Short mmCIF file of C-alpha atoms and ligand atoms in Angstrom, two decimals:
data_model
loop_
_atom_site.label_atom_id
_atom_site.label_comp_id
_atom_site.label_asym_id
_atom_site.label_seq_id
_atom_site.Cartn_x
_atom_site.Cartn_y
_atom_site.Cartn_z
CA UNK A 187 32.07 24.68 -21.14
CA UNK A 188 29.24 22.92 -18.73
CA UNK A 189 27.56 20.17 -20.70
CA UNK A 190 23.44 20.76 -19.52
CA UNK A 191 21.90 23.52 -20.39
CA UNK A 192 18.20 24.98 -20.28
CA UNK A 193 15.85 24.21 -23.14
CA UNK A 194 11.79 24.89 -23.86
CA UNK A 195 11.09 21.32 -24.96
CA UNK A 196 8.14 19.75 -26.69
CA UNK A 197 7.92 16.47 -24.76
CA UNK A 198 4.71 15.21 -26.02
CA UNK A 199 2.36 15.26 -28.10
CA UNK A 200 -0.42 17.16 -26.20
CA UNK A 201 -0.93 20.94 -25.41
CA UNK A 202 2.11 23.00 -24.03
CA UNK A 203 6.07 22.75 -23.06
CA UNK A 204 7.96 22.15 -20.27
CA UNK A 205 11.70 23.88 -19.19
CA UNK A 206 14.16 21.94 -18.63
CA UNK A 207 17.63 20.50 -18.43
CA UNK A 208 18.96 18.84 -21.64
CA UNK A 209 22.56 18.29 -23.32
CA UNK A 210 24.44 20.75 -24.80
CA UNK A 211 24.10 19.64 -28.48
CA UNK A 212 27.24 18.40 -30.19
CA UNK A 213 28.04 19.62 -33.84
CA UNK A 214 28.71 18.07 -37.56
CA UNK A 215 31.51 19.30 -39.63
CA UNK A 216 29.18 21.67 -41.34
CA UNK A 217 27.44 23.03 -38.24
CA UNK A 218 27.89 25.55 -35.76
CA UNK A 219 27.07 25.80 -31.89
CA UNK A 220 25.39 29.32 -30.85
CA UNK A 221 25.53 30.77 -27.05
CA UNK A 222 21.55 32.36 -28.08
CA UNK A 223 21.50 35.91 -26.83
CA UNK A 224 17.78 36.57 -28.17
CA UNK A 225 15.09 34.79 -30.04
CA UNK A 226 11.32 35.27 -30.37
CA UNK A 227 8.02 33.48 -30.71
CA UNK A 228 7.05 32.90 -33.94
CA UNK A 229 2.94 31.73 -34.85
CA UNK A 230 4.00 28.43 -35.49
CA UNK A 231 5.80 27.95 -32.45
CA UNK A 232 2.35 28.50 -30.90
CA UNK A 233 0.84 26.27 -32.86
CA UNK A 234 3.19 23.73 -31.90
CA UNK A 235 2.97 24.86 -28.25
CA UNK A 236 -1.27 25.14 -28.04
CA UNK A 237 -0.72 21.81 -29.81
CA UNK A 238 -3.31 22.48 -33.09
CA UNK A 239 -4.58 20.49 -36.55
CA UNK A 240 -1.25 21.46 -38.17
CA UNK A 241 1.03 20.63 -35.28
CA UNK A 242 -0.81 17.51 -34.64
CA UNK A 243 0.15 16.62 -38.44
CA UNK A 244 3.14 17.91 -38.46
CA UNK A 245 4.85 17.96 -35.52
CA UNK A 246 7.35 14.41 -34.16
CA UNK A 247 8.20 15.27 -30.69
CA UNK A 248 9.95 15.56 -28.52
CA UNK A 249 12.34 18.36 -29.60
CA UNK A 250 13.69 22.02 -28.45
CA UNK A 251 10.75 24.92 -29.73
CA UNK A 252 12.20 27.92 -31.66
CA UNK A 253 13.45 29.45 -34.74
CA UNK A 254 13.86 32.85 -35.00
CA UNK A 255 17.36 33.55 -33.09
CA UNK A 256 20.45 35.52 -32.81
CA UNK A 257 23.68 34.51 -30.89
CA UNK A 258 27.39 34.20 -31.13
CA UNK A 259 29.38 31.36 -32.39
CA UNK A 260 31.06 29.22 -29.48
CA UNK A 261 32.20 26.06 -31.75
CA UNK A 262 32.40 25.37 -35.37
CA UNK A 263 32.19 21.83 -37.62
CA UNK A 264 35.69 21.53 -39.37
CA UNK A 265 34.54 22.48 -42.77
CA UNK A 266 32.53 25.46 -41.77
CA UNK A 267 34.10 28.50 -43.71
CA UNK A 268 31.69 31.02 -43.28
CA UNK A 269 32.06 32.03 -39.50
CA UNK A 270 34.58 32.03 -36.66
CA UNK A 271 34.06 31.85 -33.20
CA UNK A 272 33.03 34.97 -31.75
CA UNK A 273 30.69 36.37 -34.79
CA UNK A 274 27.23 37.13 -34.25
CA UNK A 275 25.29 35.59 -36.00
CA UNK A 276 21.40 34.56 -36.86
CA UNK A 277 20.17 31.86 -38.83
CA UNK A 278 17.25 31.54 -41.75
CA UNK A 279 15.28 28.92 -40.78
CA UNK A 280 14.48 26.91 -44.00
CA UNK A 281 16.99 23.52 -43.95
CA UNK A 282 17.52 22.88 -48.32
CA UNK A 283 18.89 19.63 -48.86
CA UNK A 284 21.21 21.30 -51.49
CA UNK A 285 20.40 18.56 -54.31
CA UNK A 286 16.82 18.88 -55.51
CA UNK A 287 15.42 20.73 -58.56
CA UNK A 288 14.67 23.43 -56.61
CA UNK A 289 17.79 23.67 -54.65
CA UNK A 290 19.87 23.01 -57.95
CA UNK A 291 18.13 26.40 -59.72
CA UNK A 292 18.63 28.69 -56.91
CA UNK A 293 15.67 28.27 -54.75
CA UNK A 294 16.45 26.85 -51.57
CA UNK A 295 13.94 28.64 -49.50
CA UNK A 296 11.67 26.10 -51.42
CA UNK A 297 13.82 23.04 -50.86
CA UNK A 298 11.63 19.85 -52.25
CA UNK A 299 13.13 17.93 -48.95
CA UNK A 300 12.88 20.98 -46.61
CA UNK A 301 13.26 21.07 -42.81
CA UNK A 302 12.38 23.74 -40.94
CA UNK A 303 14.61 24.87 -37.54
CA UNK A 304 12.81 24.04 -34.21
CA UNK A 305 9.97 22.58 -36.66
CA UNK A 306 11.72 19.24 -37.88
CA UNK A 307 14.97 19.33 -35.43
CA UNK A 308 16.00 20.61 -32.11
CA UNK A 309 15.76 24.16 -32.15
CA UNK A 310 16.63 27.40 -30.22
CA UNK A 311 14.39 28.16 -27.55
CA UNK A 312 17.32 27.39 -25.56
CA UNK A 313 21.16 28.66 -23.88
CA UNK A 314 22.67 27.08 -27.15
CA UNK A 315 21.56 26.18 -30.66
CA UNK A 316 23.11 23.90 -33.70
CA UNK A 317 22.79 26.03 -36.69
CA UNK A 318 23.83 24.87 -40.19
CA UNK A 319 26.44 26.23 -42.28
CA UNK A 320 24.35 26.91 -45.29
CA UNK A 321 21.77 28.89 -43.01
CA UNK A 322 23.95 31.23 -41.05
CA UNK A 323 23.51 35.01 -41.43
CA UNK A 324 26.57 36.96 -40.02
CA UNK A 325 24.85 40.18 -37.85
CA UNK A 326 25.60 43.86 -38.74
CA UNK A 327 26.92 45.33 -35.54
CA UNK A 328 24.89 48.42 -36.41
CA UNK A 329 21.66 46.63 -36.04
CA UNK A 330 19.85 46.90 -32.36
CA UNK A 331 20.72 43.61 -30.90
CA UNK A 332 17.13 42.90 -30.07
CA UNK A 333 15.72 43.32 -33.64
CA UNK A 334 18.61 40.53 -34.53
CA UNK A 335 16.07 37.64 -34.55
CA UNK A 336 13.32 39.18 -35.79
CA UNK A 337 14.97 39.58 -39.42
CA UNK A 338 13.61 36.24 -40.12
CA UNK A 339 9.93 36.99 -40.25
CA UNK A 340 11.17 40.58 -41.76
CA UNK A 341 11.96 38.59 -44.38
CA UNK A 342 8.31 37.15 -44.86
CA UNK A 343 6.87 40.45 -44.54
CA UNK A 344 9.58 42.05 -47.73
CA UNK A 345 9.29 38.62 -49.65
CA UNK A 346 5.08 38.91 -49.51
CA UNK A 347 5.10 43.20 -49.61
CA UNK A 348 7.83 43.58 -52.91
CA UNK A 349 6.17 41.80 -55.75
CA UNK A 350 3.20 44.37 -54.62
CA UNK A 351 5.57 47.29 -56.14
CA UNK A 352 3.81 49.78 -53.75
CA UNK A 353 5.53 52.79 -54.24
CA UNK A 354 2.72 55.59 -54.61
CA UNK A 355 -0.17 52.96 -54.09
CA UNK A 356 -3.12 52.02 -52.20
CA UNK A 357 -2.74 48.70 -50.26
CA UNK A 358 -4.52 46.71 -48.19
CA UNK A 359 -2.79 44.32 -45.46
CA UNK A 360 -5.29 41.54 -43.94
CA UNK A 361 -4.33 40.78 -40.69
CA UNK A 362 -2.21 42.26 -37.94
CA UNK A 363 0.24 39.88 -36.15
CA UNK A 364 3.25 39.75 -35.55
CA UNK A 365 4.03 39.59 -39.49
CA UNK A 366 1.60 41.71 -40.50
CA UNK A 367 2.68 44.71 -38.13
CA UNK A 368 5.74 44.26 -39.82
CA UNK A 369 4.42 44.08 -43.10
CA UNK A 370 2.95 47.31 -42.66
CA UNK A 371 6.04 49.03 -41.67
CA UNK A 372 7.97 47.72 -44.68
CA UNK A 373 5.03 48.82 -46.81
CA UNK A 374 5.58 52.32 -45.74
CA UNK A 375 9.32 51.94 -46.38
CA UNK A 376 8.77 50.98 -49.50
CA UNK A 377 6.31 54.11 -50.48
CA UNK A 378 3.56 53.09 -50.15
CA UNK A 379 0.39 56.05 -50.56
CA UNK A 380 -2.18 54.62 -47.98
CA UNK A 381 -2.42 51.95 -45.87
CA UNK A 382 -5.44 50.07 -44.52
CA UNK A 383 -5.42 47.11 -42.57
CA UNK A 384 -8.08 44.96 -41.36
CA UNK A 385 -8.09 43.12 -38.29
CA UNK A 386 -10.34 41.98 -35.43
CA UNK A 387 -8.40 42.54 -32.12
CA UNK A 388 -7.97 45.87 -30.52
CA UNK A 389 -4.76 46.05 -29.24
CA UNK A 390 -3.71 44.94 -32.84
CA UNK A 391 -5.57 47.84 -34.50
CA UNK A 392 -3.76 50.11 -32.41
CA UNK A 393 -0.33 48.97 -32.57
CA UNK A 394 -1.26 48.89 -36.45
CA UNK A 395 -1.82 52.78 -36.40
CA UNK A 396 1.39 53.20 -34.41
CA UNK A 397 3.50 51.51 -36.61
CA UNK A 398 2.10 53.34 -40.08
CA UNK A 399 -1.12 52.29 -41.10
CA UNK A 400 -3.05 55.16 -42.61
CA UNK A 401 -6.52 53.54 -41.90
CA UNK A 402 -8.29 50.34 -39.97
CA UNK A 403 -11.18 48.36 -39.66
CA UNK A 404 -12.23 45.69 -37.37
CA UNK A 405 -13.42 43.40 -39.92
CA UNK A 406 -15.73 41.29 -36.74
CA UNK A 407 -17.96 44.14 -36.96
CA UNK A 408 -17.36 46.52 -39.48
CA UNK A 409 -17.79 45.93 -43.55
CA UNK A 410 -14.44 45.53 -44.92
CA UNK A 411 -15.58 46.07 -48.84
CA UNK A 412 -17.89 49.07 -47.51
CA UNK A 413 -14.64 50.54 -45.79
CA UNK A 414 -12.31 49.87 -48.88
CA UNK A 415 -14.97 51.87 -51.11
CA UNK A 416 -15.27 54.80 -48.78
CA UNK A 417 -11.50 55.14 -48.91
CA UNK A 418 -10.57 54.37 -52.27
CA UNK A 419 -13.43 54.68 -54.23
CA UNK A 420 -14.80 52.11 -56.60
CA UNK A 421 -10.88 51.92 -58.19
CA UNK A 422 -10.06 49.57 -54.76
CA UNK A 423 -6.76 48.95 -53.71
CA UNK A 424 -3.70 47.94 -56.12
CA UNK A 425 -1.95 45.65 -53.90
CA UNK A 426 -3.57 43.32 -51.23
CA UNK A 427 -0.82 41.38 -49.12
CA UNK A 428 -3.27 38.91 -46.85
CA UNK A 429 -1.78 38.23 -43.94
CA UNK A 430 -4.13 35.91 -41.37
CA UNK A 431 -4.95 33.48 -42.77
CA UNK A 432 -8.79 33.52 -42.58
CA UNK A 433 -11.16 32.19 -45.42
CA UNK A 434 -13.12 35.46 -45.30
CA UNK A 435 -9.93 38.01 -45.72
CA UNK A 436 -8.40 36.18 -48.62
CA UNK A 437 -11.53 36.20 -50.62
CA UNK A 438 -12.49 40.10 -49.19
CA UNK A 439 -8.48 40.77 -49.66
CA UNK A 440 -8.96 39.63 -53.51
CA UNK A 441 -12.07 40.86 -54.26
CA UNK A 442 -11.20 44.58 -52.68
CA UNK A 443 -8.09 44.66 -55.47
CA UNK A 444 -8.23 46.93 -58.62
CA UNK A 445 -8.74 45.01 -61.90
CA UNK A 446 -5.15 44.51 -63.25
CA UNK A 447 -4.19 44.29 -59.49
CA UNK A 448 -1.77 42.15 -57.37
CA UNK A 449 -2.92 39.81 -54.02
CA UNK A 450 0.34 38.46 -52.14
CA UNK A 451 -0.44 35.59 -50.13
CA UNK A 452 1.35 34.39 -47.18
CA UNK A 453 -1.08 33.71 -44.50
CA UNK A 454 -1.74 30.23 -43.91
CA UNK A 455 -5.53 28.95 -43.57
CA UNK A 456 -5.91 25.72 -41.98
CA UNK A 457 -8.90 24.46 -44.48
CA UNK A 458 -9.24 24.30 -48.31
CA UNK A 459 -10.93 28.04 -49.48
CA UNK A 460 -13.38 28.30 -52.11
CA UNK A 461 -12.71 31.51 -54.65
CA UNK A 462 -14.61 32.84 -57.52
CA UNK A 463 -11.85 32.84 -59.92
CA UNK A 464 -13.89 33.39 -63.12
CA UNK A 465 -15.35 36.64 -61.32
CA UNK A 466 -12.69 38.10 -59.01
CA UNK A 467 -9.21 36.50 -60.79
CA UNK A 468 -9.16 35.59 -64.00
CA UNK A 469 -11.83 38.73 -65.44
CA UNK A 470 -10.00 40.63 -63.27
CA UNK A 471 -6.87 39.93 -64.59
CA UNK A 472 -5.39 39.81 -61.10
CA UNK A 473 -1.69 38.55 -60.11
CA UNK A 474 -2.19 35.80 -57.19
CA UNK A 475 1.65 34.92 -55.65
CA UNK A 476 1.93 32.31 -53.08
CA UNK A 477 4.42 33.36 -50.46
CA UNK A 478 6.92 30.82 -48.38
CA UNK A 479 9.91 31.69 -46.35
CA UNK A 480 12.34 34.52 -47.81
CA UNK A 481 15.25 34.35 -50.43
CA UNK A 482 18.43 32.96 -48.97
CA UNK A 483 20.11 35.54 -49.30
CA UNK A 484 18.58 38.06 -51.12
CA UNK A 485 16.08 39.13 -48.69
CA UNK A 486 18.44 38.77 -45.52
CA UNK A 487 20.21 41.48 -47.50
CA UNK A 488 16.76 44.02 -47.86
CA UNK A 489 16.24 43.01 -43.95
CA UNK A 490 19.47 43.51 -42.87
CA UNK A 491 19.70 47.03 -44.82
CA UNK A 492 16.66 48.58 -43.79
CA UNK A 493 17.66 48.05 -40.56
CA UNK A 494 20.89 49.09 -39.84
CA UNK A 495 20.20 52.66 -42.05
CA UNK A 496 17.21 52.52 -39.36
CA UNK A 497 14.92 53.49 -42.50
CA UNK A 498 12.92 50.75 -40.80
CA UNK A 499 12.04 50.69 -37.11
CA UNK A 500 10.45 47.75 -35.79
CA UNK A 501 11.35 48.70 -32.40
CA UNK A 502 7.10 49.46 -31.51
CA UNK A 503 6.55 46.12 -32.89
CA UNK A 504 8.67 44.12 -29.75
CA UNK A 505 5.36 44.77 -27.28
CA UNK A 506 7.29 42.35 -24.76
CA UNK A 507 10.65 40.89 -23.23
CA UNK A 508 10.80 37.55 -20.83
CA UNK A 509 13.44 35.38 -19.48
CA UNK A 510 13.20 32.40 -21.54
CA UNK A 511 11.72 30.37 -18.88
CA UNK A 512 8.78 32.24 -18.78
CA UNK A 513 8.27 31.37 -22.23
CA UNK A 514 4.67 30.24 -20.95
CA UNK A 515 3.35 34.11 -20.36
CA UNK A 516 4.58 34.30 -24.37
CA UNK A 517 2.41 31.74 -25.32
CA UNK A 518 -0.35 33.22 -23.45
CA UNK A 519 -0.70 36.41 -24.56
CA UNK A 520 0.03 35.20 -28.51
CA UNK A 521 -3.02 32.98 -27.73
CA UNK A 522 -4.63 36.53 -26.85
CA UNK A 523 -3.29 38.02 -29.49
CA UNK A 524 -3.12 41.26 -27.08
CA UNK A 525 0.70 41.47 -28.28
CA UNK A 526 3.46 42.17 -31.36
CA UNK A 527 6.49 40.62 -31.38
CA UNK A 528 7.31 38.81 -27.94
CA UNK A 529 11.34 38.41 -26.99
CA UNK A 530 12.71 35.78 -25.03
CA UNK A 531 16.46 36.22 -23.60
CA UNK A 532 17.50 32.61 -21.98
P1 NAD B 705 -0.95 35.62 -36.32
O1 NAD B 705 -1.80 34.41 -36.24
O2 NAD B 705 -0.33 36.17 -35.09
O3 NAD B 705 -1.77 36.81 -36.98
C1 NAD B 705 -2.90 36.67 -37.74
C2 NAD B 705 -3.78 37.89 -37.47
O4 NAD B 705 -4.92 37.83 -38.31
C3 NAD B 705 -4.27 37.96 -36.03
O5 NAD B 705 -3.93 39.20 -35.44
C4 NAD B 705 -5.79 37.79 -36.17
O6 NAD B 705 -6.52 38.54 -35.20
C5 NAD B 705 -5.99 38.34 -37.59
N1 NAD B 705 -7.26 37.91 -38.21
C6 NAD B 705 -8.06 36.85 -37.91
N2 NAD B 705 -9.17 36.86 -38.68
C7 NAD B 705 -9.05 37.94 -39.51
C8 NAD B 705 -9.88 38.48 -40.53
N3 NAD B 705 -11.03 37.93 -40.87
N4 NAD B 705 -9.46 39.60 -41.15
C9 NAD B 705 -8.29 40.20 -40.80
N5 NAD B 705 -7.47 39.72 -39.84
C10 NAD B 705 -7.84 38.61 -39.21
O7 NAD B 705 0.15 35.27 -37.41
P2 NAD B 705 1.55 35.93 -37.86
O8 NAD B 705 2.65 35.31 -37.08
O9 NAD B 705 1.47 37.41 -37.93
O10 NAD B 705 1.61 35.32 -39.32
C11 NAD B 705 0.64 35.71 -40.28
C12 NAD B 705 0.17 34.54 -41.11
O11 NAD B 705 1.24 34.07 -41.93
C13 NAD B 705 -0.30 33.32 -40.31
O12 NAD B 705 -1.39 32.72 -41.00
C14 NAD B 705 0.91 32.41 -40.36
O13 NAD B 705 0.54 31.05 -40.20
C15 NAD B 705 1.43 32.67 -41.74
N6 NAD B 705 2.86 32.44 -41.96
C16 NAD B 705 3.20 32.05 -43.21
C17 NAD B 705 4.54 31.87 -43.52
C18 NAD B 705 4.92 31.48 -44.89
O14 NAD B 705 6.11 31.24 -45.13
N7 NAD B 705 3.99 31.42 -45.83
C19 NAD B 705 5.53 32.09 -42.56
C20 NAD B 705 5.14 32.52 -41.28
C21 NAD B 705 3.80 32.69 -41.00
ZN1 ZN B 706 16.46 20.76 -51.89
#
């Protein structure tokens, strides 16, 4: 095997990336080297990339960008039991240190000590990636190879969409990324009676529509609460799942949900939000649930099912494909936001 490979690095601490040449990583005994096939750009790693508040914060560089992956195993550590050379394989992303409260009651995925792939170490935005043991996900072979990496943010959308039990219900879904356009399909999966989803750019909307959303409203100029009344009625929605982010849609996502209601939250706004909770929460006797990550594994194994009995078909939601070193038209168009899911292929 050569020893360089290519790699989208975050050299510095200042606005974009560069491509280039770097080792090929070396492995612990409870690690395992990955020839990538496919990964895909996730919002953080354009946050880390446009070089924002959070990553600023955050972010220790330099390191190799990238999370969400699939690949085959080329080498593994000595105590590694879980894979052999040659699987297919993707990886979750959350890091548990294996020994904290959390990690000791079955809760990994919210680690007290957690480090995040391509976040906190070198990650996979590269030709090969160090996964750990704990996080590997063996592939089904039945599962389109290019809708490998994307179970990872699948997993956000089923982890924020299930406690919403939307079988037969009205639902709202704030904001249309990448997530959220998955969110929505999963939503239908899962039964859900009508859809409406709110968000501001276009080419979202539309792609929105396309992938199962019954209604939507472009919340920049249009009256989201007017729009949720002449749809539902005074009732509301049952189930909000808010997924950008934005100060405005968490307090319209809570305030548009049916007394008795649930609001799943996953999207992440950058600034402390004021809510009326004696008004819209606590008279409303409304379920709040703070989403992070997805179960390891019990979500993998949702993901991973809907997929390969193709009950779910993200395929509309992968709006592009680049060679990984043109990573850079990625990042432009998620800056955009004129795109779903973006694939890179080193
Ligand atoms: P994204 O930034 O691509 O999508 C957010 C969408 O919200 C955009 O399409 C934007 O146009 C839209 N939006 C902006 N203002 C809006 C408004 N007022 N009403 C409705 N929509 C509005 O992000 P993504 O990758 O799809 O992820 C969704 C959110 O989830 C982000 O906030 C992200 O940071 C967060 N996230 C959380 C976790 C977690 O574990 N909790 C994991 C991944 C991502
Ligand atoms: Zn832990």
């Amino acid at each position: 095997m050569k020893n360089k490979m290519e790699a989208v690095v975050k050299e510095k601490p200042e606005y974009g990336a560069v491509f280039k040449k770097v080792d090929i990583p070396e492995i612990g005994p409870e690690q395992i080297l990955i020839k990538v096939e496919s990964t895909s750009i996730c919002g953080t790693d354009h946050h880390i990339y446009v070089w924002n508040n959070w990553a600023q914060n955050n972010i220790k560089p330099p390191h190799i960008m990238g999370h969400e992956v699939a690949g085959k195993v080329v080498k593994i550590g000595n105590r590694v039991k879980k894979v052999q050379e040659g699987d297919f394989v993707s990886s979750e992303t959350h890091i548990p240190c294996g020994h904290c409260y959390q990690c000791q009651t079955s809760q990994p995925h919210i680690c007290k000590n957690l480090k995040i792939l391509g976040v906190h170490q070198n990650g996979v935005f590269a030709e090969y990636a160090v996964i750990e043991e704990v996080d590997v996900w063996k592939n089904d072979p039945n599962i389109p190879k290019d809708l490998t990496s994307i179970q990872e943010p699948l997993g956000n959308a089923i982890e924020t969409i299930l406690p919403g039990n939307v079988g037969g219900k009205d639902v709202l879904i704030t904001g249309a990324g990448p997530i959220g356009l998955i969110s929505i399909a999963v939503a239908r999966v899962f039964g859900a009676a009508n859809i409406l989803v709110s968000e501001p750019n276009k080419y979202r909307r539309d792609l929105a529509l396309k992938v199962g959303a019954d209604h939507v409203v472009d919340p920049a100029n249009e009256d989201l609460m007017r729009a949720v009344d002449d749809i539902f009625g005074s009732k509301g929605v049952d189930f909000t799942a808010e997924m950008s982010g934005n100060p405005k849609a968490i307090r319209d996502g809570i305030k548009a949900v049916t007394a008795g209601g649930i609001v799943s939250l996953l999207g992440l706004p950058d600034q402390e939000v004021s809510l009326d909770l004696t008004n819209d929460i606590i008279f409303k006797n409304i379920k709040l649930i703070g989403v992070t990550g997805r179960k390891m594994f019990s979500t993998w194994h949702i993901a991973s099912n809907l997929l390969k009995s193709k009950r779910l078909d993200l395929s509309p939601i992968i709006t592009h494909k680049f060679p990984l070193k043109d990573f850079e038209k990625g990042m432009k168009l998620m800056t955009e936001n004129n795109c779903g899911k973006i694939i890179l292929k080193p």
